[in-house]
């Protein structure tokens, strides 16, 4: 019997059970699609805390040197993925990296052993910024905590806005941490919102702060200012009896129709990423020859709920279409209606302005988004 040993890089999260969901999706897909009489699949979990470069590098060494893993997968940010890419080239073993695309990936930092399965949030936010300027006006405002601001969200929003209009202007309001509090207070951003009077707001809050922001927004004068957000703002949504509209985005290589449900891939992000990775590996098992997993992964063609998956790290986001999702809360407590409104203008990784921004000095969190 043939054997496949899979190393799993699993971070912690106090917000969502990302690692548990990812592992369940991965194992379910492999169970459903792999002939158990032909292949024995072994899983070696490595818990990487918040996914720092040092912690991930130690786990990679253990997985290859001690466990002799054939392939490694798991949830790692693009920031850490770019830093540890040389490790996989040294071991000549593939890594299927999963994340939401909280950092914009720079293909120059990857090598043929790195594959990316992602929702490419960086691409979605560019599209939202472009659409918002064309729809609402040139003045946008990014609001979030210091944590949320440590990713590529604000840069991609700015690039999308500038692509729509050179006259666009993005301001920021970072929530303050009040004495004795464990989290930032989203209510503190509204002083700056009132002062700047933006044409639209982009909220990057997550977890408990997202819930607090929703409550503050629905009770503020700024409620009439159009609100854009990451889908994770709606993770524990409860606007009580308030009517509310929030615009988010989703990506797919498949053609979606206007009015189609926007539930696709919104609520089980990490389970779906795990499931897709399982489908990718199952397809690779049908192709692999002489243990050349890199070549097999280069040939896989998997059709998922997000359409055909492209995992080439040199062309992240390839063939993606970004769709605008309107999330409507009509005042019926805890009931949210999501619908695809239209297809949006989309940016490619080789866009000149985007490429130029990747050459600039940047800093940010190493942990995957929500991995706190």
Tab-separated table of C-alpha atoms in Angstrom:
chain	number	residue	atom	x	y	z
A	1	UNK	CA	0.000	0.000	0.000
A	2	UNK	CA	1.173	3.526	-0.812
A	3	UNK	CA	1.534	6.044	1.994
A	4	UNK	CA	1.139	9.831	2.085
A	5	UNK	CA	2.382	11.721	5.157
A	6	UNK	CA	0.890	15.199	5.523
A	7	UNK	CA	2.327	17.741	7.948
A	8	UNK	CA	-0.208	20.226	9.333
A	9	UNK	CA	0.705	23.735	10.519
A	10	UNK	CA	-2.119	24.746	12.863
A	11	UNK	CA	-2.301	28.190	14.538
A	12	UNK	CA	-4.390	29.201	17.537
A	13	UNK	CA	-7.330	31.603	17.443
A	14	UNK	CA	-9.539	32.960	20.208
A	15	UNK	CA	-11.971	34.322	17.598
A	16	UNK	CA	-12.800	31.367	15.336
A	17	UNK	CA	-11.813	27.660	15.524
A	18	UNK	CA	-9.807	28.023	12.320
A	19	UNK	CA	-7.433	25.093	12.817
A	20	UNK	CA	-10.128	22.658	13.918
A	21	UNK	CA	-12.331	23.652	10.982
A	22	UNK	CA	-9.438	23.423	8.514
A	23	UNK	CA	-8.384	19.982	9.747
A	24	UNK	CA	-11.947	18.661	9.626
A	25	UNK	CA	-12.459	19.890	6.060
A	26	UNK	CA	-9.126	18.452	4.932
A	27	UNK	CA	-9.746	15.019	6.447
A	28	UNK	CA	-13.322	14.827	5.194
A	29	UNK	CA	-12.314	15.566	1.591
A	30	UNK	CA	-9.514	12.994	1.656
A	31	UNK	CA	-11.805	10.408	3.233
A	32	UNK	CA	-14.419	10.991	0.538
A	33	UNK	CA	-12.070	11.057	-2.448
A	34	UNK	CA	-9.102	8.773	-1.713
A	35	UNK	CA	-9.228	5.000	-2.198
A	36	UNK	CA	-8.422	3.709	1.294
A	37	UNK	CA	-7.334	0.355	-0.139
A	38	UNK	CA	-4.601	2.014	-2.208
A	39	UNK	CA	-3.415	4.842	0.022
A	40	UNK	CA	-2.689	5.181	3.716
A	41	UNK	CA	-2.845	8.864	4.705
A	42	UNK	CA	-1.006	9.921	7.869
A	43	UNK	CA	-1.515	13.353	9.480
A	44	UNK	CA	1.177	14.966	11.645
A	45	UNK	CA	-0.189	18.094	13.394
A	46	UNK	CA	2.196	20.827	14.492
A	47	UNK	CA	0.685	23.596	16.600
A	48	UNK	CA	2.380	26.865	15.683
A	49	UNK	CA	0.826	29.280	18.189
A	50	UNK	CA	0.298	32.616	16.465
A	51	UNK	CA	2.267	31.541	13.409
A	52	UNK	CA	5.517	33.448	13.847
A	53	UNK	CA	8.380	32.817	11.451
A	54	UNK	CA	10.516	31.184	14.145
A	55	UNK	CA	7.734	28.867	15.327
A	56	UNK	CA	6.859	27.835	11.773
A	57	UNK	CA	10.486	27.189	10.807
A	58	UNK	CA	10.945	24.925	13.842
A	59	UNK	CA	7.834	22.967	12.873
A	60	UNK	CA	8.953	22.617	9.247
A	61	UNK	CA	12.299	21.170	10.347
A	62	UNK	CA	10.547	18.680	12.623
A	63	UNK	CA	8.035	17.622	9.965
A	64	UNK	CA	10.683	16.925	7.345
A	65	UNK	CA	13.687	15.808	9.417
A	66	UNK	CA	11.878	13.604	11.939
A	67	UNK	CA	8.509	12.678	10.443
A	68	UNK	CA	9.649	12.658	6.781
A	69	UNK	CA	6.458	14.367	5.600
A	70	UNK	CA	5.750	14.227	1.874
A	71	UNK	CA	3.861	17.521	1.839
A	72	UNK	CA	3.035	20.248	4.346
A	73	UNK	CA	-0.143	22.291	4.492
A	74	UNK	CA	-1.952	24.444	7.027
A	75	UNK	CA	-2.868	28.033	7.846
A	76	UNK	CA	0.014	30.496	7.546
A	77	UNK	CA	-0.057	34.181	6.637
A	78	UNK	CA	1.524	35.319	3.388
A	79	UNK	CA	3.973	37.369	5.484
A	80	UNK	CA	5.306	34.256	7.224
A	81	UNK	CA	4.931	32.164	4.076
A	82	UNK	CA	7.242	34.469	2.149
A	83	UNK	CA	9.796	34.323	4.978
A	84	UNK	CA	9.878	30.521	5.275
A	85	UNK	CA	9.682	29.727	1.544
A	86	UNK	CA	13.447	28.955	1.303
A	87	UNK	CA	12.962	26.128	3.809
A	88	UNK	CA	10.790	24.192	1.378
A	89	UNK	CA	13.213	24.753	-1.469
A	90	UNK	CA	15.982	23.383	0.731
A	91	UNK	CA	13.998	20.243	1.582
A	92	UNK	CA	12.603	20.075	-1.973
A	93	UNK	CA	9.125	19.380	-0.608
A	94	UNK	CA	5.885	21.265	-1.355
A	95	UNK	CA	3.870	23.526	0.911
A	96	UNK	CA	0.185	24.250	0.271
A	97	UNK	CA	-0.329	27.471	2.214
A	98	UNK	CA	-3.860	28.471	3.222
A	99	UNK	CA	-5.040	31.883	4.406
A	100	UNK	CA	-7.577	34.597	3.667
A	101	UNK	CA	-4.977	36.785	1.935
A	102	UNK	CA	-4.536	39.280	4.753
A	103	UNK	CA	-1.127	40.262	3.371
A	104	UNK	CA	-0.620	40.884	-0.339
A	105	UNK	CA	1.691	38.099	-1.570
A	106	UNK	CA	4.844	39.046	-3.458
A	107	UNK	CA	5.614	36.321	-6.033
A	108	UNK	CA	9.296	37.303	-5.980
A	109	UNK	CA	9.590	35.821	-2.489
A	110	UNK	CA	8.168	32.427	-3.446
A	111	UNK	CA	9.655	29.448	-5.275
A	112	UNK	CA	8.272	26.423	-7.183
A	113	UNK	CA	7.662	24.521	-3.928
A	114	UNK	CA	5.084	27.019	-2.619
A	115	UNK	CA	1.388	26.787	-3.514
A	116	UNK	CA	-1.335	29.142	-2.259
A	117	UNK	CA	-4.974	28.325	-1.591
A	118	UNK	CA	-6.625	31.543	-0.467
A	119	UNK	CA	-9.698	33.735	-0.666
A	120	UNK	CA	-7.297	36.582	-1.641
A	121	UNK	CA	-8.895	39.262	0.519
A	122	UNK	CA	-6.283	41.765	-0.686
A	123	UNK	CA	-7.862	41.514	-4.141
A	124	UNK	CA	-11.406	41.903	-2.813
A	125	UNK	CA	-10.552	45.049	-0.856
A	126	UNK	CA	-8.958	46.676	-3.911
A	127	UNK	CA	-12.218	46.022	-5.770
A	128	UNK	CA	-14.323	47.461	-2.947
A	129	UNK	CA	-12.175	50.604	-2.846
A	130	UNK	CA	-12.473	51.076	-6.601
A	131	UNK	CA	-16.239	50.558	-6.571
A	132	UNK	CA	-16.817	52.790	-3.541
A	133	UNK	CA	-15.076	55.778	-5.138
A	134	UNK	CA	-16.985	55.316	-8.383
A	135	UNK	CA	-20.264	54.932	-6.471
A	136	UNK	CA	-20.108	57.162	-3.379
A	137	UNK	CA	-17.293	59.676	-3.839
A	138	UNK	CA	-13.574	60.277	-3.335
A	139	UNK	CA	-13.441	60.482	0.459
A	140	UNK	CA	-13.023	57.146	2.212
A	141	UNK	CA	-12.163	56.280	5.803
A	142	UNK	CA	-10.519	53.132	7.158
A	143	UNK	CA	-11.480	52.230	10.728
A	144	UNK	CA	-10.116	49.394	12.815
A	145	UNK	CA	-7.856	48.501	15.710
A	146	UNK	CA	-4.064	48.575	15.739
A	147	UNK	CA	-4.250	44.831	15.079
A	148	UNK	CA	-6.453	45.194	11.985
A	149	UNK	CA	-4.201	47.953	10.642
A	150	UNK	CA	-1.199	45.602	10.662
A	151	UNK	CA	-2.283	43.865	7.462
A	152	UNK	CA	-2.610	44.916	3.794
A	153	UNK	CA	-6.242	45.994	4.087
A	154	UNK	CA	-5.639	49.750	4.171
A	155	UNK	CA	-2.994	49.679	1.419
A	156	UNK	CA	-5.199	47.683	-0.942
A	157	UNK	CA	-8.171	49.932	-0.207
A	158	UNK	CA	-5.996	52.952	-1.035
A	159	UNK	CA	-4.723	51.405	-4.279
A	160	UNK	CA	-8.249	50.565	-5.411
A	161	UNK	CA	-9.427	54.075	-4.637
A	162	UNK	CA	-6.511	55.657	-6.500
A	163	UNK	CA	-7.162	53.462	-9.529
A	164	UNK	CA	-10.706	54.840	-9.584
A	165	UNK	CA	-9.667	58.469	-9.116
A	166	UNK	CA	-6.360	60.237	-8.607
A	167	UNK	CA	-8.311	62.744	-6.501
A	168	UNK	CA	-9.389	60.119	-3.971
A	169	UNK	CA	-8.414	60.526	-0.338
A	170	UNK	CA	-8.236	57.850	2.371
A	171	UNK	CA	-8.174	58.834	6.035
A	172	UNK	CA	-7.769	56.594	9.076
A	173	UNK	CA	-9.228	56.271	12.531
A	174	UNK	CA	-7.675	53.680	14.835
A	175	UNK	CA	-9.724	52.665	17.861
A	176	UNK	CA	-8.219	53.568	21.213
A	177	UNK	CA	-7.670	51.161	24.084
A	178	UNK	CA	-9.222	52.642	27.210
A	179	UNK	CA	-7.500	52.123	30.599
A	180	UNK	CA	-8.132	48.646	32.000
A	181	UNK	CA	-9.670	47.289	28.777
A	182	UNK	CA	-8.404	44.169	27.002
A	183	UNK	CA	-9.632	45.257	23.565
A	184	UNK	CA	-9.902	48.522	21.665
A	185	UNK	CA	-13.070	50.605	21.940
A	186	UNK	CA	-14.588	51.000	18.438
A	187	UNK	CA	-16.811	53.852	19.637
A	188	UNK	CA	-13.718	56.072	19.724
A	189	UNK	CA	-13.425	56.117	15.916
A	190	UNK	CA	-16.668	58.017	15.437
A	191	UNK	CA	-15.230	61.309	16.648
A	192	UNK	CA	-12.961	61.267	13.609
A	193	UNK	CA	-15.763	60.041	11.349
A	194	UNK	CA	-17.867	63.042	12.352
A	195	UNK	CA	-14.914	65.367	11.802
A	196	UNK	CA	-13.891	64.044	8.375
A	197	UNK	CA	-17.384	63.251	7.035
A	198	UNK	CA	-16.251	60.566	4.557
A	199	UNK	CA	-18.302	59.413	1.589
A	200	UNK	CA	-17.914	55.819	2.814
A	201	UNK	CA	-16.382	53.846	5.687
A	202	UNK	CA	-14.385	50.618	5.513
A	203	UNK	CA	-14.432	48.664	8.786
A	204	UNK	CA	-11.762	46.046	9.494
A	205	UNK	CA	-12.846	45.139	13.029
A	206	UNK	CA	-13.177	41.478	13.996
A	207	UNK	CA	-14.179	39.429	17.029
A	208	UNK	CA	-15.592	41.256	20.061
A	209	UNK	CA	-14.552	44.577	18.556
A	210	UNK	CA	-16.671	43.879	15.471
A	211	UNK	CA	-19.742	43.364	17.645
A	212	UNK	CA	-19.011	46.584	19.549
A	213	UNK	CA	-18.527	48.493	16.288
A	214	UNK	CA	-21.863	47.271	14.913
A	215	UNK	CA	-23.664	48.529	17.987
A	216	UNK	CA	-21.880	51.880	17.918
A	217	UNK	CA	-22.454	52.350	14.173
A	218	UNK	CA	-26.187	51.653	14.368
A	219	UNK	CA	-26.556	54.280	17.102
A	220	UNK	CA	-24.294	56.930	15.565
A	221	UNK	CA	-25.109	59.794	13.221
A	222	UNK	CA	-22.678	58.106	10.830
A	223	UNK	CA	-25.204	55.315	10.277
A	224	UNK	CA	-26.194	56.963	6.985
A	225	UNK	CA	-22.630	56.792	5.639
A	226	UNK	CA	-22.229	53.679	3.407
A	227	UNK	CA	-20.368	50.888	5.216
A	228	UNK	CA	-17.928	48.453	3.598
A	229	UNK	CA	-16.290	45.632	5.519
A	230	UNK	CA	-14.575	42.286	5.621
A	231	UNK	CA	-17.082	39.426	5.922
A	232	UNK	CA	-15.668	38.758	9.391
A	233	UNK	CA	-17.340	41.924	10.675
A	234	UNK	CA	-20.551	39.911	10.396
A	235	UNK	CA	-19.224	36.810	12.196
A	236	UNK	CA	-21.348	37.362	15.334
A	237	UNK	CA	-23.745	39.857	13.810
A	238	UNK	CA	-26.588	41.247	15.890
A	239	UNK	CA	-27.936	44.669	14.924
A	240	UNK	CA	-30.946	44.086	17.173
A	241	UNK	CA	-33.923	45.938	15.658
A	242	UNK	CA	-31.897	48.328	13.517
A	243	UNK	CA	-32.053	48.345	9.731
A	244	UNK	CA	-28.587	48.140	8.260
A	245	UNK	CA	-26.758	47.598	4.956
A	246	UNK	CA	-23.143	46.465	4.750
A	247	UNK	CA	-21.187	45.822	1.552
A	248	UNK	CA	-18.656	42.986	1.413
A	249	UNK	CA	-17.081	41.026	-1.440
A	250	UNK	CA	-16.364	37.453	-2.441
A	251	UNK	CA	-14.095	35.906	-5.057
A	252	UNK	CA	-14.778	33.111	-7.502
A	253	UNK	CA	-13.449	31.898	-10.815
A	254	UNK	CA	-17.009	30.795	-11.589
A	255	UNK	CA	-19.586	33.142	-13.079
A	256	UNK	CA	-22.111	34.247	-10.458
A	257	UNK	CA	-25.468	35.810	-11.269
A	258	UNK	CA	-26.847	39.020	-9.798
A	259	UNK	CA	-29.246	38.222	-6.985
A	260	UNK	CA	-27.551	34.900	-6.255
A	261	UNK	CA	-27.107	34.101	-2.579
A	262	UNK	CA	-23.991	35.644	-1.111
A	263	UNK	CA	-23.646	32.815	1.388
A	264	UNK	CA	-21.024	31.136	-0.784
A	265	UNK	CA	-17.941	30.590	1.341
A	266	UNK	CA	-18.956	33.271	3.871
A	267	UNK	CA	-19.543	31.326	7.090
A	268	UNK	CA	-17.190	28.326	6.916
A	269	UNK	CA	-14.086	29.898	5.447
A	270	UNK	CA	-11.473	27.695	7.089
A	271	UNK	CA	-13.464	24.471	6.741
A	272	UNK	CA	-13.769	25.200	3.020
A	273	UNK	CA	-10.058	25.967	2.689
A	274	UNK	CA	-9.304	22.633	4.341
A	275	UNK	CA	-11.803	20.832	2.147
A	276	UNK	CA	-10.303	22.386	-0.985
A	277	UNK	CA	-6.790	21.414	0.089
A	278	UNK	CA	-8.022	17.853	0.598
A	279	UNK	CA	-9.494	17.887	-2.901
A	280	UNK	CA	-6.196	19.206	-4.283
A	281	UNK	CA	-4.208	16.445	-2.576
A	282	UNK	CA	-6.703	13.773	-3.630
A	283	UNK	CA	-6.317	14.877	-7.245
A	284	UNK	CA	-2.521	14.918	-6.887
A	285	UNK	CA	-2.602	11.296	-5.680
A	286	UNK	CA	-4.038	10.284	-9.048
A	287	UNK	CA	-1.207	12.034	-10.885
A	288	UNK	CA	1.939	11.633	-8.764
A	289	UNK	CA	4.802	9.588	-10.188
A	290	UNK	CA	7.991	8.598	-8.380
A	291	UNK	CA	7.083	10.767	-5.395
A	292	UNK	CA	7.272	14.019	-7.372
A	293	UNK	CA	4.548	15.879	-5.486
A	294	UNK	CA	5.539	19.282	-6.842
A	295	UNK	CA	4.943	18.192	-10.424
A	296	UNK	CA	1.667	16.535	-9.437
A	297	UNK	CA	0.436	19.701	-7.700
A	298	UNK	CA	1.316	21.723	-10.782
A	299	UNK	CA	-1.043	19.539	-12.796
A	300	UNK	CA	-4.065	19.360	-10.492
A	301	UNK	CA	-7.356	20.827	-11.630
A	302	UNK	CA	-9.948	21.075	-8.900
A	303	UNK	CA	-13.400	22.594	-9.278
A	304	UNK	CA	-14.745	23.818	-5.931
A	305	UNK	CA	-17.584	26.015	-4.728
A	306	UNK	CA	-15.333	28.959	-5.649
A	307	UNK	CA	-14.819	27.631	-9.157
A	308	UNK	CA	-11.557	26.216	-10.515
A	309	UNK	CA	-8.786	26.644	-7.952
A	310	UNK	CA	-5.503	28.250	-8.993
A	311	UNK	CA	-2.710	27.595	-6.493
A	312	UNK	CA	0.335	28.822	-8.447
A	313	UNK	CA	2.227	31.159	-6.085
A	314	UNK	CA	3.583	33.113	-9.054
A	315	UNK	CA	0.065	34.133	-10.069
A	316	UNK	CA	-2.012	34.466	-6.878
A	317	UNK	CA	-5.601	35.457	-7.559
A	318	UNK	CA	-5.353	34.358	-11.198
A	319	UNK	CA	-8.688	34.318	-13.069
A	320	UNK	CA	-10.556	35.494	-9.963
A	321	UNK	CA	-13.680	37.561	-10.383
A	322	UNK	CA	-14.671	39.713	-7.420
A	323	UNK	CA	-18.356	40.144	-6.669
A	324	UNK	CA	-20.098	42.757	-4.559
A	325	UNK	CA	-22.288	41.319	-1.810
A	326	UNK	CA	-25.019	43.393	-0.202
A	327	UNK	CA	-25.731	42.297	3.368
A	328	UNK	CA	-29.139	43.588	4.456
A	329	UNK	CA	-30.457	43.521	8.010
A	330	UNK	CA	-34.115	44.522	7.865
A	331	UNK	CA	-34.677	44.870	11.598
A	332	UNK	CA	-35.531	41.214	12.132
A	333	UNK	CA	-33.127	40.342	14.959
A	334	UNK	CA	-30.139	38.219	13.918
A	335	UNK	CA	-31.462	37.776	10.385
A	336	UNK	CA	-29.167	38.836	7.555
A	337	UNK	CA	-29.945	38.561	3.843
A	338	UNK	CA	-26.935	38.358	1.536
A	339	UNK	CA	-27.111	38.752	-2.223
A	340	UNK	CA	-24.607	39.154	-5.038
A	341	UNK	CA	-25.225	42.571	-6.598
A	342	UNK	CA	-22.693	42.776	-9.403
A	343	UNK	CA	-19.232	41.854	-10.622
A	344	UNK	CA	-16.545	44.371	-9.706
A	345	UNK	CA	-13.409	45.670	-11.362
A	346	UNK	CA	-10.560	43.372	-10.323
A	347	UNK	CA	-6.805	43.855	-9.926
A	348	UNK	CA	-4.129	41.344	-10.965
A	349	UNK	CA	-0.958	40.716	-8.991
A	350	UNK	CA	1.144	42.179	-11.830
A	351	UNK	CA	-0.695	45.524	-11.760
A	352	UNK	CA	2.006	48.218	-11.891
A	353	UNK	CA	0.833	50.275	-8.913
A	354	UNK	CA	0.395	47.111	-6.865
A	355	UNK	CA	3.813	45.788	-7.883
A	356	UNK	CA	5.414	49.113	-6.962
A	357	UNK	CA	3.791	49.044	-3.519
A	358	UNK	CA	5.237	45.582	-2.873
A	359	UNK	CA	8.742	46.999	-3.313
A	360	UNK	CA	8.233	49.532	-0.523
A	361	UNK	CA	9.361	48.893	3.027
A	362	UNK	CA	6.528	47.355	4.987
A	363	UNK	CA	5.886	45.782	8.344
A	364	UNK	CA	3.004	43.812	9.709
A	365	UNK	CA	1.845	40.951	11.844
A	366	UNK	CA	3.189	37.492	11.083
A	367	UNK	CA	0.131	35.698	12.438
A	368	UNK	CA	-2.714	34.832	10.054
A	369	UNK	CA	-5.701	37.155	10.332
A	370	UNK	CA	-7.945	36.109	13.246
A	371	UNK	CA	-5.039	34.062	14.638
A	372	UNK	CA	-4.955	35.827	18.005
